[in-house]
Short mmCIF file of C-alpha atoms in Angstrom, two decimals:
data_model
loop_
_atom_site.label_atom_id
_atom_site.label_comp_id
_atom_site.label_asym_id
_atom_site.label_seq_id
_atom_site.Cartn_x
_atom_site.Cartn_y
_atom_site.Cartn_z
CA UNK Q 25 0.00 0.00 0.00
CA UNK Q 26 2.92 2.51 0.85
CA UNK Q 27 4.50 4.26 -1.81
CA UNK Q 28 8.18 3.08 -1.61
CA UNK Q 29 8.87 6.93 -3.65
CA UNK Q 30 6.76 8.56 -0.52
CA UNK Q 31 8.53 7.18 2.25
CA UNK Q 32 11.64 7.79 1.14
CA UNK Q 33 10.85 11.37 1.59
CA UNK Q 34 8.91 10.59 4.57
CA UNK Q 35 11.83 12.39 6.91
CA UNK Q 36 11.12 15.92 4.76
CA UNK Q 37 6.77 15.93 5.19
CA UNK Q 38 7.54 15.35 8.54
CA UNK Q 39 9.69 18.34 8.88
CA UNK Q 40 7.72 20.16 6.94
CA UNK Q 41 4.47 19.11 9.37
CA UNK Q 42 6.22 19.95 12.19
CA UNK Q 43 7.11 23.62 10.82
CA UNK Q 44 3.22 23.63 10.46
CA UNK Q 45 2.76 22.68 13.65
CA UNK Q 46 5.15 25.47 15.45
CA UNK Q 47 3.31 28.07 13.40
CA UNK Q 48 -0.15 27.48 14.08
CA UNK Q 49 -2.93 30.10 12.35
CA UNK Q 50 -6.81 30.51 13.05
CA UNK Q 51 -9.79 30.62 10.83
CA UNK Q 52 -9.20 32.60 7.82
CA UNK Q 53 -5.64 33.89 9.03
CA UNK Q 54 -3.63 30.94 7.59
CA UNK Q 55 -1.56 33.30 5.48
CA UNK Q 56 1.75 31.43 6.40
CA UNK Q 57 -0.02 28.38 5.49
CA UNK Q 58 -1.41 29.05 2.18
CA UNK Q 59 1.69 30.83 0.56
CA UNK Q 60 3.95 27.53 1.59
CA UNK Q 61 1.14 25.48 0.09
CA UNK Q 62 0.70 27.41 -2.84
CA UNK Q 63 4.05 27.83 -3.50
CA UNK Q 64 5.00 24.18 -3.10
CA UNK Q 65 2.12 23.07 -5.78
CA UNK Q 66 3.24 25.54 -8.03
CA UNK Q 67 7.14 24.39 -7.98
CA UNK Q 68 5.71 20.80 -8.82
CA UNK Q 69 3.46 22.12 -12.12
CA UNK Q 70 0.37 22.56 -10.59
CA UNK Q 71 -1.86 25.71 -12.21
CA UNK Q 72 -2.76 27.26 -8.43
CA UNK Q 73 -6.12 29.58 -7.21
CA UNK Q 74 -5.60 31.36 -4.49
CA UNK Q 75 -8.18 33.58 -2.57
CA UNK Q 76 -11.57 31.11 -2.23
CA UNK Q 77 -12.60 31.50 1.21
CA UNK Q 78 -9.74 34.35 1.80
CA UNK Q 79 -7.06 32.11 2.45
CA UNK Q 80 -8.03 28.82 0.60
CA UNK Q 81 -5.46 27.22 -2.22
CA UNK Q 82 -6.69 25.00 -4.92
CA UNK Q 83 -3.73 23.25 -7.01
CA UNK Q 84 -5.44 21.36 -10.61
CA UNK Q 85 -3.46 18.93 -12.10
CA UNK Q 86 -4.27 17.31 -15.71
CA UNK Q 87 -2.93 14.11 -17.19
CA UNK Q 88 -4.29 12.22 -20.23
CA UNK Q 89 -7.68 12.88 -22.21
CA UNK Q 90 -9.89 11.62 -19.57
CA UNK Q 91 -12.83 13.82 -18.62
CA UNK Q 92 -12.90 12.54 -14.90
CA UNK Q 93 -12.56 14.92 -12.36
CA UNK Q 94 -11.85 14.43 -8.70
CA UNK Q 95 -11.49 16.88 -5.53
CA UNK Q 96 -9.20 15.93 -2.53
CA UNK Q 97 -9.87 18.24 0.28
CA UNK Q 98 -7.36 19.43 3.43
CA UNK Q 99 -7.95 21.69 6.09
CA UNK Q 100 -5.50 24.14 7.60
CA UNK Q 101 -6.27 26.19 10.11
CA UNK Q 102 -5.85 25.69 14.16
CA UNK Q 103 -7.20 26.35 17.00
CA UNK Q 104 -6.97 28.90 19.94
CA UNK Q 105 -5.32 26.56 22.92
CA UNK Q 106 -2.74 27.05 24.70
CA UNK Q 107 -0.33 23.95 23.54
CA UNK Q 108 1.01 21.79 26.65
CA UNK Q 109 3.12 19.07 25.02
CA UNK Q 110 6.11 20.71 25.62
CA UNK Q 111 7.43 19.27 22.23
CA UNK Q 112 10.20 20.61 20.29
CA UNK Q 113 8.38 21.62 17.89
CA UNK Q 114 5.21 23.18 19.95
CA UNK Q 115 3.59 26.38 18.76
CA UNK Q 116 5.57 29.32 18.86
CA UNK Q 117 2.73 31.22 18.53
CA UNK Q 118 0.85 31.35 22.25
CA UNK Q 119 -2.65 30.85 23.00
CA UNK Q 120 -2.76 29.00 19.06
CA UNK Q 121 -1.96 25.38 18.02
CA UNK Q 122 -2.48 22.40 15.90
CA UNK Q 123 -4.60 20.78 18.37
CA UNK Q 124 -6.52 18.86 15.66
CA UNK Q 125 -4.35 17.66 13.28
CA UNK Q 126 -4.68 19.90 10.42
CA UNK Q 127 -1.47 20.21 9.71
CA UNK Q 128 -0.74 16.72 9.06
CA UNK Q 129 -3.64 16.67 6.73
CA UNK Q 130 -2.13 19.56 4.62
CA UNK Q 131 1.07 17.59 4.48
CA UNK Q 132 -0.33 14.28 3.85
CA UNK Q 133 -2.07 15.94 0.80
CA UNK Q 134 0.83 17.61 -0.32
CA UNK Q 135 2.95 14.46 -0.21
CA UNK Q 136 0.41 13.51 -2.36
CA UNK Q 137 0.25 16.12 -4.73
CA UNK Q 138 4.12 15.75 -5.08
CA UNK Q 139 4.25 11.91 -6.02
CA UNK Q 140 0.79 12.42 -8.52
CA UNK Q 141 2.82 15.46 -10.02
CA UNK Q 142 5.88 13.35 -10.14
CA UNK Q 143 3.89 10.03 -12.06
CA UNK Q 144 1.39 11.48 -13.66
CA UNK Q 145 -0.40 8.05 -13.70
CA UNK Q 146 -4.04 9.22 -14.10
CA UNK Q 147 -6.35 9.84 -16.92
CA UNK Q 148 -8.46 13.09 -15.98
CA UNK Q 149 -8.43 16.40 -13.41
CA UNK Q 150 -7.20 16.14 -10.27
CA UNK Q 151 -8.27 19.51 -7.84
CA UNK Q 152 -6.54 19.76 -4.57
CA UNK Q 153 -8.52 21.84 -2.55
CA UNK Q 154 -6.91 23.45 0.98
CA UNK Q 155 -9.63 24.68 2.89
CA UNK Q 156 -9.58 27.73 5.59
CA UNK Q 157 -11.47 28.09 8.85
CA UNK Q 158 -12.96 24.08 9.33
CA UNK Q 159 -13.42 24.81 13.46
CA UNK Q 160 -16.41 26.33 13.64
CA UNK Q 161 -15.77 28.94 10.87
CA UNK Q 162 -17.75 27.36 7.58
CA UNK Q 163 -14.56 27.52 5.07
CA UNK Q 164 -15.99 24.81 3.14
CA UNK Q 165 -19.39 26.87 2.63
CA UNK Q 166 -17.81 29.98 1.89
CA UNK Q 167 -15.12 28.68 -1.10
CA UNK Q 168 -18.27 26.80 -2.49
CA UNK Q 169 -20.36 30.53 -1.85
CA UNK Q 170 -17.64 31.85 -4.06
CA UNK Q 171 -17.16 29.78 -6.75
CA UNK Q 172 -15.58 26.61 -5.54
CA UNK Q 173 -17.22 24.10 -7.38
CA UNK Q 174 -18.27 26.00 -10.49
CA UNK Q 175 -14.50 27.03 -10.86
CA UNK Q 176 -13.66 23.61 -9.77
CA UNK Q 177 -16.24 20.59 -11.20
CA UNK Q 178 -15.74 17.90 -9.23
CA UNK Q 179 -17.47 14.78 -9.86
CA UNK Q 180 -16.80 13.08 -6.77
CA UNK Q 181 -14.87 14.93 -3.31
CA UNK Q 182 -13.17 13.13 -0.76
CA UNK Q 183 -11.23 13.89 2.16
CA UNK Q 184 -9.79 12.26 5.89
CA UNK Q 185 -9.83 12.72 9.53
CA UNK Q 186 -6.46 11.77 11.54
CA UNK Q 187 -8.46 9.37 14.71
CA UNK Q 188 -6.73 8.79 17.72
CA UNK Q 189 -7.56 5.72 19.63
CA UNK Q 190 -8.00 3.55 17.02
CA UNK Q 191 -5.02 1.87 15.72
CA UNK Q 192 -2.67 3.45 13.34
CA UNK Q 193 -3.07 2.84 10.14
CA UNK Q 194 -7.04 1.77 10.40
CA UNK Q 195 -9.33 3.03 7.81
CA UNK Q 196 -12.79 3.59 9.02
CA UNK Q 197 -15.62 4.09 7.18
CA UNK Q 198 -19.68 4.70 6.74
CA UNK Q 199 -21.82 5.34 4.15
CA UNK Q 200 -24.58 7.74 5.22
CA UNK Q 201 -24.27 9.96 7.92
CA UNK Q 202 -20.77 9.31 9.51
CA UNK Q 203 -20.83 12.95 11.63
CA UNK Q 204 -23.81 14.90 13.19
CA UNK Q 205 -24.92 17.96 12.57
CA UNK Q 206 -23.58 21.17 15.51
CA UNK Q 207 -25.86 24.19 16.51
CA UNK Q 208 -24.20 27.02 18.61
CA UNK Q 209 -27.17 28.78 21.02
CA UNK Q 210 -27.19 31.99 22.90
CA UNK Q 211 -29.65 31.95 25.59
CA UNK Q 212 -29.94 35.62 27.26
CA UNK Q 213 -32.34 35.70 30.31
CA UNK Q 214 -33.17 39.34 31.25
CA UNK Q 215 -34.17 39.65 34.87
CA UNK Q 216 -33.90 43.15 37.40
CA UNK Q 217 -30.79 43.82 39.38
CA UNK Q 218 -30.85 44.26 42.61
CA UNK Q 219 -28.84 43.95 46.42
CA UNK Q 220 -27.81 40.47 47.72
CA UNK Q 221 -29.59 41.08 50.90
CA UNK Q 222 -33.46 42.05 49.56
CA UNK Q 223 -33.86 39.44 46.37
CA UNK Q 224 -37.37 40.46 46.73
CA UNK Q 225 -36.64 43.62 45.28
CA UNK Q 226 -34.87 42.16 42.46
CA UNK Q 227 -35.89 39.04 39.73
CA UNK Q 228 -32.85 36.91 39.60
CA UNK Q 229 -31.51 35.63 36.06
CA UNK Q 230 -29.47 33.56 37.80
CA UNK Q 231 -32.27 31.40 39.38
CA UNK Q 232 -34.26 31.59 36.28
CA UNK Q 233 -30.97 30.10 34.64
CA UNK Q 234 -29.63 27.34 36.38
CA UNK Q 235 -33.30 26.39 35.91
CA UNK Q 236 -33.14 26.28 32.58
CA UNK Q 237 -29.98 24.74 32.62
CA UNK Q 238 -31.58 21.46 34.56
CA UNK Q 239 -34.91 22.10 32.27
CA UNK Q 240 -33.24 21.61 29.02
CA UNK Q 241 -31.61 18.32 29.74
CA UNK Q 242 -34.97 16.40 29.91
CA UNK Q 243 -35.11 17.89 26.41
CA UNK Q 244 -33.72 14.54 25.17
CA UNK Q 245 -34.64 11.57 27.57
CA UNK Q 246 -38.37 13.26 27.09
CA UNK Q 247 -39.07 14.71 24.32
CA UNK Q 248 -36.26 12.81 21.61
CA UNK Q 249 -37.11 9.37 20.35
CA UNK Q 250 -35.05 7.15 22.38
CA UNK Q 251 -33.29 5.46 19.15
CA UNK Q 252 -32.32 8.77 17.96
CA UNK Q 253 -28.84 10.21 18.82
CA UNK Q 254 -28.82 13.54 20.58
CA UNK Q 255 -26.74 15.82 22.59
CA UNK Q 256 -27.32 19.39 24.52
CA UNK Q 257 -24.49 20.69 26.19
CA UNK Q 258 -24.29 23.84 28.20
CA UNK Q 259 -20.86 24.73 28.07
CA UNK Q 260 -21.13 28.51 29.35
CA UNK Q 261 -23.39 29.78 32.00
CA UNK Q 262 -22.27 33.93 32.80
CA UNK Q 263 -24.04 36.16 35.15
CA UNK Q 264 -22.64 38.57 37.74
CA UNK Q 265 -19.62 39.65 39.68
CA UNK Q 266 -19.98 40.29 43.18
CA UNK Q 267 -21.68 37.60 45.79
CA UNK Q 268 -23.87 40.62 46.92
CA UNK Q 269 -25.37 41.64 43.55
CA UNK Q 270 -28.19 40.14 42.05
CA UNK Q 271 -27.16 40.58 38.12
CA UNK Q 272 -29.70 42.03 35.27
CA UNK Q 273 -28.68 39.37 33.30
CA UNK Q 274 -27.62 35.99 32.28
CA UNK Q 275 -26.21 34.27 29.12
CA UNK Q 276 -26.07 30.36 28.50
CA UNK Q 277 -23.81 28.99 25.73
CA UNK Q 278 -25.00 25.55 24.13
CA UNK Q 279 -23.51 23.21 21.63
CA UNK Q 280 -26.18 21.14 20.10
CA UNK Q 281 -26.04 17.88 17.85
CA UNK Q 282 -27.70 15.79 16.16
CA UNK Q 283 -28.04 13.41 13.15
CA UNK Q 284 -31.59 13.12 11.80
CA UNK Q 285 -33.06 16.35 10.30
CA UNK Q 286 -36.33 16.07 12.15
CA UNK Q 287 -34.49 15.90 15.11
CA UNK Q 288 -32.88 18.68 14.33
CA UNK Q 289 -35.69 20.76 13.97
CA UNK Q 290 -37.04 19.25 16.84
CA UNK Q 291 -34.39 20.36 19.27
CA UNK Q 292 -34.37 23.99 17.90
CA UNK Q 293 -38.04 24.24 18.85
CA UNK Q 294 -37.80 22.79 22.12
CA UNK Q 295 -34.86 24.66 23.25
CA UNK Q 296 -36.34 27.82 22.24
CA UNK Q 297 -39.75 27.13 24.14
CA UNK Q 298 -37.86 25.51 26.92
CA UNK Q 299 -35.64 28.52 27.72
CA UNK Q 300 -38.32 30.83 27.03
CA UNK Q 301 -41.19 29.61 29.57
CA UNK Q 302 -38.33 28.77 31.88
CA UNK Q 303 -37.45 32.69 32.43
CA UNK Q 304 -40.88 33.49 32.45
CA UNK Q 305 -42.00 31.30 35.29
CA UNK Q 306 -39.15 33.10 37.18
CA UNK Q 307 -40.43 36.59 35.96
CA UNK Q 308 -37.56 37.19 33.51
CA UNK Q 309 -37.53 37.26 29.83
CA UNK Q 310 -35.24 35.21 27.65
CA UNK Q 311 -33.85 35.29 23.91
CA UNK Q 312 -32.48 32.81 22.22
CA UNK Q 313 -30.31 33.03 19.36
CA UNK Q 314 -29.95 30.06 17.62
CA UNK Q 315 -27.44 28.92 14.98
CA UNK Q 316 -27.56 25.73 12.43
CA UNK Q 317 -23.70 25.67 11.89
CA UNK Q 318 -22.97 22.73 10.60
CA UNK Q 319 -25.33 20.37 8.77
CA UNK Q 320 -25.00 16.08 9.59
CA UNK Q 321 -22.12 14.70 7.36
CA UNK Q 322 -23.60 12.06 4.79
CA UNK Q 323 -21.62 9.58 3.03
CA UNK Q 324 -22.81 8.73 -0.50
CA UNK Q 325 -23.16 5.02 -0.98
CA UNK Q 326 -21.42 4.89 -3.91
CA UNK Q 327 -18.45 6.60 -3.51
CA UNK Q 328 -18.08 5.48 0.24
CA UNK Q 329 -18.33 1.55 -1.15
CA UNK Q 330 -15.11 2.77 -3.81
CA UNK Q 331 -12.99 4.05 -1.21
CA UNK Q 332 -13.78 1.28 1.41
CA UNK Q 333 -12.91 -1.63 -1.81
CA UNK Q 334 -9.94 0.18 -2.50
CA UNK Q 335 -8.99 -0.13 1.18
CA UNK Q 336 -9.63 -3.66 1.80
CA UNK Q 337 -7.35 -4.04 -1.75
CA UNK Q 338 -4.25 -1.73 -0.23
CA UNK Q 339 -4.39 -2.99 3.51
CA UNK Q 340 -6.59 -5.70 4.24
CA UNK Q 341 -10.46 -6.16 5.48
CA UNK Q 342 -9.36 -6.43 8.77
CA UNK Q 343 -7.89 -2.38 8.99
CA UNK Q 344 -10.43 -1.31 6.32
CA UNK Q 345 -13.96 -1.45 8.13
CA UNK Q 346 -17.49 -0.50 8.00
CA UNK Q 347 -18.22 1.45 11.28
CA UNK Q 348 -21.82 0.67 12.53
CA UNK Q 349 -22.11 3.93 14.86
CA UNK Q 350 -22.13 7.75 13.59
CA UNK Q 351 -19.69 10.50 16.13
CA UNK Q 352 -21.25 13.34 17.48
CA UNK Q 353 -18.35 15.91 16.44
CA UNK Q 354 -18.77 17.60 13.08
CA UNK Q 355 -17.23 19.09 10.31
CA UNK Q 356 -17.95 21.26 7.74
CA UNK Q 357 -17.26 19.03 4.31
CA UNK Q 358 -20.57 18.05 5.09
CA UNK Q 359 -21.64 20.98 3.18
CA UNK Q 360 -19.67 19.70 0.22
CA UNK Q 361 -21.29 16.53 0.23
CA UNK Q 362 -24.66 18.13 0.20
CA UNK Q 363 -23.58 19.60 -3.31
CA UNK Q 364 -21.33 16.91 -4.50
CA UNK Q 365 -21.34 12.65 -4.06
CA UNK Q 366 -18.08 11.88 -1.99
CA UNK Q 367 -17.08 9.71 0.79
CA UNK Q 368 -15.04 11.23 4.11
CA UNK Q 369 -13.22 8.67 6.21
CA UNK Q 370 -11.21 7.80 9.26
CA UNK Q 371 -7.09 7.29 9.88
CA UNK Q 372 -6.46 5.57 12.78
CA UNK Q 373 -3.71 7.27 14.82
CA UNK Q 374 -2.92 5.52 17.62
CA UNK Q 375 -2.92 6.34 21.10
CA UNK Q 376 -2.83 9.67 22.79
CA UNK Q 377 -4.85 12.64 23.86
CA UNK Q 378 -8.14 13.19 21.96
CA UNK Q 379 -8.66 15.56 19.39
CA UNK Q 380 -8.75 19.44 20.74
CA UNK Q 381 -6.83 18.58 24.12
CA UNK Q 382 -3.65 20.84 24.42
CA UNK Q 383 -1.53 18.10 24.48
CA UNK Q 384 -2.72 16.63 21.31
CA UNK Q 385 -0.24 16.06 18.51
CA UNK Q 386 -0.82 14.42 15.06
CA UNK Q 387 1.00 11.27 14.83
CA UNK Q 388 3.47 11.86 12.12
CA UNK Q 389 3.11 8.02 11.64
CA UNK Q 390 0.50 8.19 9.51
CA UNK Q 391 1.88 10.86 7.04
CA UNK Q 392 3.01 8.14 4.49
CA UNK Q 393 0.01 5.96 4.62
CA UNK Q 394 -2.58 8.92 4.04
CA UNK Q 395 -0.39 10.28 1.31
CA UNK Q 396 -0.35 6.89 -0.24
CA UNK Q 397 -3.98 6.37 -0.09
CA UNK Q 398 -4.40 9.90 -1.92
CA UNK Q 399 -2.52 8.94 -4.50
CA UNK Q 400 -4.01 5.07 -5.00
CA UNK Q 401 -7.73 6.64 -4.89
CA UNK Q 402 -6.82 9.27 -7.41
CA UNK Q 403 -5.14 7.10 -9.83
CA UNK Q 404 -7.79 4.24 -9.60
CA UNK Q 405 -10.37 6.95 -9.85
CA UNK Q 406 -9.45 8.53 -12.87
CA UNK Q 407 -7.98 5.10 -14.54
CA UNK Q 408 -7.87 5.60 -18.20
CA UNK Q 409 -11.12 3.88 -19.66
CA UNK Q 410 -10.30 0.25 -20.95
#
């Protein structure tokens, strides 16, 4: 499976990923990023876009007379955590790092691009597409808003995860929805300020809050079909200053997912009654503000069942495998799959701190085998006809 021309230059991507890592850049500020990527895919004879999404690079590469056309997507921005690994290499940059593994999905691609550029073994279009601002930020929705994929046909996309916890090397896979869909609510509860000492002079947000808090997780062992995933989190609760003031106000902060689309628009409707007859049985008012940010991820059979063959082929049935159960973290390709057929998948990484833990680092391990995939599923995708 492992491209004996890609691992010999396995000790440079790794370099290179660790210079990534050291100078980690946010959502739409990976300026660093793109001019090393775009510069790199232009030395190797790539025609490169720059500018989609702000910061986003998209190398095309032709070979043949084939009229195939594939995208291969990596993401490249960070995340704002203070790094604790205390590696060698750790982010130079404080309060920023590569606590998701980004960066060795930009290199893993661009080993890729290098070997495809190198060969030339395919029969069609290959786009490369280096996405800004995945974490929370919609890059994926805003290069498609401008252009992406009418600048760009694609007639399949594909792209990978790094997964710790699973062993390295593991492909994992599932058709239909693989990743759930994440909602970011505001919950303001408006109540009147007062002194510590008369709360009868005063209505308390605070009260009316943690309320709501315990109120909106019956939300889904009552009201959500028991067979359906589901998840409310409240992950901020901020109100007041002093022990003797009764605040004016209070704000809750909730991640929401889910995988079904009537769910979906179940839990938006019973969040926003919940929170809103919460505060007024505590004679407060409350306003929620809530945003769909990320739509459920949805494998298309097809395309899944392609890459999941040509895994079994490179490395076996036994580190190629259907999953049977969804994850409740999300990512925004999903919005390229709701425009375009196209499978995203697992790479098992190993042991070691979860993804978004400060003392996360991608396993450079895996560099070689995800750049080899790339460059199998490209070439067997746009095989010249028979």
């Amino acid at each position: 499976m492992l491209i004996s021309e890609i691992v010999a230059e396995e000790n440079d991507f790794v370099a290179l990923r660790r210079q990534l890592h050291s100078r980690p850049e946010l959502g739409y500020e990976e300026h660093e990023t793109s001019d090393l990527v775009a510069r790199l895919l232009g030395d190797w004879g790539y025609t490169v876009h720059r500018g989609l999404g702000g910061t986003g690079v998209v190398g095309t590469l032709t070979a043949g007379t084939g009229t195939r056309r594939i995208g291969i997507r990596a993401d490249m921005d960070a995340l704002p955590i203070l790094e604790e690994t205390g590696l060698a290499y750790a982010s130079a940059v404080p309060g920023k790092m590569h606590a998701c593994g980004h960066d060795g999905h930009t290199v893993m691609l661009l080993a890729a691009a290098r070997h495809l550029a190198r060969s030339r073994s395919f029969d069609g279009t290959i786009h490369l597409i280096f996405q800004p601002a995945e974490e929370g930020l919609a890059g994926a929705r805003r290069m498609m808003d401008e252009g992406l994929f009418r600048l760009f046909p694609c007639d399949a996309v594909f792209a990978v995860h790094n997964w710790p916890n699973r062993p390295v090397g593991d492909f994992l896979f599932r058709p239909g929805v693989l990743m759930s869909a994440a909602d970011n609510v505001t919950i303001t509860i408006e109540g009147k300020g007062g002194h510590g000492a008369h709360p009868e002079m005063a209505v308390d947000p605070i009260v009316a809050g943690a309320s709501t808090v315990m109120a909106l997780q019956t939300i889904v062992s009552r009201n959500i079909d028991p067979q359906e995933p589901a998840v409310i989190t409240v992950g901020a609760f901020q109100s007041g200053q002093a022990s003797n003031v009764i605040p004016g106000a209070a704000t809750l902060r909730l991640s929401v997912r889910s995988f079904a689309e009537a769910v979906h628009d179940q839990l938006q409707d019973r969040i926003t009654a919940v929170a809103r007859l919460q505060a007024e049985s505590y004679g407060c008012t409350a306003t929620v503000d809530y945003r769909r940010i990320y739509p459920a991820l949805v494998n298309t059979p097809e395309e899944t069942a392609f890459a999941h063959a040509l895994a079994v082929e490179l490395v076996g049935a036994d580190r190629a495998r259907i999953v049977a159960r969804s994850t409740p973290g999300s990512e925004d390709f999903a919005f390229m799959l709701q425009e375009k057929p196209g499978c995203y998948f697992l790479l098992g990484a190993g042991d070691g701190p979860m993804l978004h833990h400060a003392r996360f680092d991608f396993n450079d391990a895996i560099l070689t085998r995800g750049a080899s995939f790339w460059v199998h599923l490209a070439e067997r995708y746009l095989a010249k006809a028979a």
